[in-house]
Short mmCIF file of N, CA, C and O in Angstrom, two decimals:
data_model
loop_
_atom_site.label_atom_id
_atom_site.label_comp_id
_atom_site.label_asym_id
_atom_site.label_seq_id
_atom_site.Cartn_x
_atom_site.Cartn_y
_atom_site.Cartn_z
N MET Y 669 26.06 9.86 33.73
CA MET Y 669 25.26 9.18 34.72
C MET Y 669 24.35 8.16 34.06
O MET Y 669 24.14 7.10 34.60
N GLU Y 670 23.84 8.50 32.87
CA GLU Y 670 22.92 7.58 32.20
C GLU Y 670 23.60 6.29 31.77
O GLU Y 670 22.95 5.28 31.55
N ASN Y 671 24.93 6.29 31.66
CA ASN Y 671 25.66 5.07 31.30
C ASN Y 671 25.69 4.06 32.43
O ASN Y 671 25.85 2.88 32.21
N PHE Y 672 25.53 4.54 33.66
CA PHE Y 672 25.62 3.68 34.83
C PHE Y 672 24.23 3.20 35.23
O PHE Y 672 23.66 3.65 36.21
N THR Y 673 23.68 2.27 34.44
CA THR Y 673 22.37 1.72 34.75
C THR Y 673 22.51 0.64 35.81
O THR Y 673 23.61 0.12 36.04
N GLU Y 674 21.40 0.30 36.46
CA GLU Y 674 21.44 -0.74 37.49
C GLU Y 674 21.95 -2.05 36.89
O GLU Y 674 21.66 -2.38 35.74
N ASN Y 675 22.72 -2.77 37.67
CA ASN Y 675 23.33 -4.05 37.32
C ASN Y 675 24.47 -3.94 36.31
O ASN Y 675 24.98 -4.95 35.85
N ALA Y 676 24.89 -2.71 35.96
CA ALA Y 676 26.05 -2.53 35.08
C ALA Y 676 27.31 -2.90 35.86
O ALA Y 676 27.43 -2.59 37.04
N ASP Y 677 28.25 -3.55 35.20
CA ASP Y 677 29.53 -3.89 35.82
C ASP Y 677 30.48 -2.71 35.67
O ASP Y 677 30.63 -2.15 34.59
N VAL Y 678 31.14 -2.34 36.78
CA VAL Y 678 32.04 -1.19 36.78
C VAL Y 678 33.34 -1.52 37.50
O VAL Y 678 33.44 -2.52 38.21
N THR Y 679 34.32 -0.67 37.29
CA THR Y 679 35.59 -0.73 38.01
C THR Y 679 36.06 0.70 38.22
O THR Y 679 35.49 1.64 37.66
N LEU Y 680 37.09 0.88 39.02
CA LEU Y 680 37.60 2.21 39.28
C LEU Y 680 38.31 2.75 38.04
O LEU Y 680 39.01 2.01 37.34
N ALA Y 681 38.15 4.04 37.77
CA ALA Y 681 38.75 4.65 36.58
C ALA Y 681 40.23 4.93 36.76
O ALA Y 681 40.98 4.97 35.79
N ARG Y 682 40.67 5.12 37.99
CA ARG Y 682 42.09 5.45 38.22
C ARG Y 682 42.96 4.20 38.07
O ARG Y 682 42.49 3.08 38.26
N PRO Y 683 44.22 4.39 37.74
CA PRO Y 683 45.13 3.24 37.61
C PRO Y 683 45.29 2.53 38.96
O PRO Y 683 45.31 3.15 40.01
N ILE Y 684 45.42 1.22 38.90
CA ILE Y 684 45.62 0.40 40.10
C ILE Y 684 47.12 0.23 40.32
O ILE Y 684 47.86 -0.03 39.37
N PRO Y 685 47.59 0.37 41.56
CA PRO Y 685 49.02 0.18 41.83
C PRO Y 685 49.49 -1.22 41.40
O PRO Y 685 48.74 -2.18 41.48
N GLU Y 686 50.73 -1.29 40.97
CA GLU Y 686 51.30 -2.56 40.51
C GLU Y 686 51.21 -3.61 41.61
O GLU Y 686 51.47 -3.34 42.78
N GLY Y 687 50.80 -4.80 41.21
CA GLY Y 687 50.70 -5.91 42.15
C GLY Y 687 49.34 -6.04 42.80
O GLY Y 687 49.06 -7.04 43.47
N MET Y 688 48.46 -5.06 42.62
CA MET Y 688 47.12 -5.14 43.19
C MET Y 688 46.12 -5.59 42.13
O MET Y 688 46.30 -5.31 40.95
N LEU Y 689 45.10 -6.29 42.55
CA LEU Y 689 44.05 -6.73 41.63
C LEU Y 689 43.04 -5.62 41.41
O LEU Y 689 42.75 -4.85 42.32
N ARG Y 690 42.53 -5.51 40.20
CA ARG Y 690 41.51 -4.50 39.88
C ARG Y 690 40.16 -4.99 40.39
O ARG Y 690 39.72 -6.08 40.07
N PRO Y 691 39.48 -4.17 41.23
CA PRO Y 691 38.16 -4.59 41.72
C PRO Y 691 37.08 -4.39 40.66
O PRO Y 691 37.15 -3.46 39.86
N PHE Y 692 36.12 -5.27 40.65
CA PHE Y 692 34.97 -5.17 39.75
C PHE Y 692 33.71 -5.18 40.61
O PHE Y 692 33.54 -6.06 41.45
N GLY Y 693 32.86 -4.19 40.43
CA GLY Y 693 31.64 -4.09 41.21
C GLY Y 693 30.43 -3.99 40.31
O GLY Y 693 30.53 -4.00 39.09
N GLN Y 694 29.26 -3.87 40.95
CA GLN Y 694 28.01 -3.80 40.21
C GLN Y 694 27.19 -2.61 40.71
O GLN Y 694 27.07 -2.39 41.92
N VAL Y 695 26.64 -1.85 39.77
CA VAL Y 695 25.82 -0.69 40.12
C VAL Y 695 24.50 -1.19 40.72
O VAL Y 695 23.84 -2.05 40.14
N THR Y 696 24.16 -0.65 41.88
CA THR Y 696 22.90 -1.04 42.53
C THR Y 696 21.88 0.08 42.51
O THR Y 696 20.72 -0.14 42.86
N GLY Y 697 22.29 1.28 42.13
CA GLY Y 697 21.36 2.40 42.07
C GLY Y 697 22.09 3.72 42.05
O GLY Y 697 23.29 3.78 41.77
N HIS Y 698 21.35 4.78 42.35
CA HIS Y 698 21.90 6.13 42.35
C HIS Y 698 21.47 6.84 43.62
O HIS Y 698 20.48 6.46 44.25
N ALA Y 699 22.20 7.88 44.01
CA ALA Y 699 21.89 8.65 45.21
C ALA Y 699 22.29 10.10 44.99
O ALA Y 699 22.99 10.42 44.02
N THR Y 700 21.84 10.96 45.87
CA THR Y 700 22.21 12.37 45.84
C THR Y 700 22.93 12.71 47.13
O THR Y 700 22.43 12.40 48.22
N ASP Y 701 24.11 13.31 47.01
CA ASP Y 701 24.87 13.72 48.19
C ASP Y 701 24.08 14.81 48.91
O ASP Y 701 23.75 15.83 48.31
N PRO Y 702 23.77 14.62 50.19
CA PRO Y 702 22.94 15.60 50.89
C PRO Y 702 23.63 16.95 51.12
O PRO Y 702 22.96 17.95 51.34
N PHE Y 703 24.95 16.99 51.06
CA PHE Y 703 25.67 18.23 51.30
C PHE Y 703 25.93 19.03 50.02
O PHE Y 703 25.87 20.25 50.03
N THR Y 704 26.25 18.33 48.93
CA THR Y 704 26.60 19.03 47.69
C THR Y 704 25.49 18.98 46.64
O THR Y 704 25.50 19.76 45.71
N GLY Y 705 24.57 18.02 46.78
CA GLY Y 705 23.50 17.86 45.79
C GLY Y 705 23.94 17.12 44.54
O GLY Y 705 23.16 16.98 43.60
N LYS Y 706 25.19 16.64 44.51
CA LYS Y 706 25.70 15.92 43.34
C LYS Y 706 25.11 14.52 43.28
O LYS Y 706 24.95 13.87 44.30
N ARG Y 707 24.80 14.06 42.07
CA ARG Y 707 24.31 12.70 41.87
C ARG Y 707 25.48 11.74 41.95
O ARG Y 707 26.57 12.02 41.45
N GLN Y 708 25.28 10.61 42.60
CA GLN Y 708 26.32 9.61 42.76
C GLN Y 708 25.82 8.25 42.32
O GLN Y 708 24.61 8.01 42.25
N VAL Y 709 26.76 7.37 42.04
CA VAL Y 709 26.47 6.00 41.62
C VAL Y 709 26.74 5.09 42.82
O VAL Y 709 27.81 5.16 43.42
N MET Y 710 25.79 4.25 43.15
CA MET Y 710 25.96 3.30 44.26
C MET Y 710 26.51 1.99 43.69
O MET Y 710 25.94 1.43 42.76
N VAL Y 711 27.64 1.53 44.26
CA VAL Y 711 28.32 0.33 43.75
C VAL Y 711 28.48 -0.69 44.88
O VAL Y 711 28.90 -0.33 45.98
N LEU Y 712 28.14 -1.93 44.58
CA LEU Y 712 28.35 -3.03 45.52
C LEU Y 712 29.58 -3.81 45.05
O LEU Y 712 29.62 -4.33 43.94
N TRP Y 713 30.62 -3.84 45.91
CA TRP Y 713 31.86 -4.55 45.60
C TRP Y 713 31.79 -5.94 46.21
O TRP Y 713 31.14 -6.14 47.24
N PRO Y 714 32.44 -6.93 45.60
CA PRO Y 714 32.45 -8.28 46.17
C PRO Y 714 32.99 -8.26 47.60
O PRO Y 714 34.00 -7.62 47.88
N GLY Y 715 32.29 -8.91 48.48
CA GLY Y 715 32.69 -8.96 49.88
C GLY Y 715 32.17 -7.82 50.73
O GLY Y 715 32.26 -7.86 51.95
N ALA Y 716 31.62 -6.78 50.10
CA ALA Y 716 31.08 -5.65 50.86
C ALA Y 716 29.66 -5.97 51.31
O ALA Y 716 28.92 -6.67 50.62
N LEU Y 717 29.28 -5.44 52.46
CA LEU Y 717 27.94 -5.68 52.99
C LEU Y 717 26.91 -4.70 52.44
O LEU Y 717 25.71 -5.01 52.43
N LYS Y 718 27.37 -3.52 52.02
CA LYS Y 718 26.43 -2.54 51.48
C LYS Y 718 27.08 -1.77 50.34
O LYS Y 718 28.30 -1.76 50.19
N SER Y 719 26.25 -1.13 49.54
CA SER Y 719 26.73 -0.34 48.41
C SER Y 719 27.40 0.94 48.91
O SER Y 719 27.00 1.51 49.92
N LEU Y 720 28.40 1.39 48.16
CA LEU Y 720 29.12 2.62 48.50
C LEU Y 720 28.92 3.65 47.38
O LEU Y 720 28.88 3.29 46.20
N PRO Y 721 28.83 4.95 47.74
CA PRO Y 721 28.62 5.98 46.72
C PRO Y 721 29.94 6.43 46.06
O PRO Y 721 30.96 6.55 46.72
N TYR Y 722 29.86 6.66 44.75
CA TYR Y 722 31.00 7.16 43.97
C TYR Y 722 30.52 8.22 43.01
O TYR Y 722 29.41 8.13 42.48
N ASP Y 723 31.38 9.20 42.75
CA ASP Y 723 31.10 10.15 41.68
C ASP Y 723 31.24 9.41 40.36
O ASP Y 723 32.11 8.55 40.22
N PRO Y 724 30.42 9.75 39.36
CA PRO Y 724 30.50 9.03 38.08
C PRO Y 724 31.87 9.09 37.42
O PRO Y 724 32.27 8.14 36.75
N ASP Y 725 32.63 10.17 37.65
CA ASP Y 725 33.96 10.27 37.01
C ASP Y 725 35.00 9.38 37.68
O ASP Y 725 36.11 9.24 37.17
N GLU Y 726 34.67 8.77 38.81
CA GLU Y 726 35.58 7.85 39.50
C GLU Y 726 35.45 6.42 38.97
O GLU Y 726 36.27 5.56 39.31
N LEU Y 727 34.43 6.17 38.14
CA LEU Y 727 34.15 4.81 37.67
C LEU Y 727 34.20 4.72 36.16
O LEU Y 727 34.07 5.71 35.46
N THR Y 728 34.37 3.50 35.68
CA THR Y 728 34.29 3.23 34.27
C THR Y 728 33.56 1.89 34.07
O THR Y 728 33.63 1.02 34.94
N LEU Y 729 32.87 1.77 32.96
CA LEU Y 729 32.15 0.54 32.66
C LEU Y 729 33.11 -0.55 32.25
O LEU Y 729 34.12 -0.29 31.59
N VAL Y 730 32.79 -1.79 32.60
CA VAL Y 730 33.60 -2.94 32.22
C VAL Y 730 33.08 -3.44 30.87
O VAL Y 730 31.88 -3.57 30.67
N ASP Y 731 34.00 -3.71 29.95
CA ASP Y 731 33.60 -4.24 28.63
C ASP Y 731 33.20 -5.68 28.72
O ASP Y 731 33.78 -6.49 29.34
#
C-alpha cells in the first residue's frame, strides 16, 4: 500500500486481452471498504468522472 502514493501512475496487474490497449491511471488517494475493512487504492482513469477503488494486488506501478 505504501508504494501507491498520491499521483503515482498505475496500470492493471492482470494481462490485457490481445488487441486491447493497456489503461494507465493515477492514484488519487486511499479508502477503506466499509464491509470488509480492507484498504483500497483510489485510481482516476482517463475519461472517468470519479476515482474507482481497487485492491492493491490488482494494480502495478508504471515505470
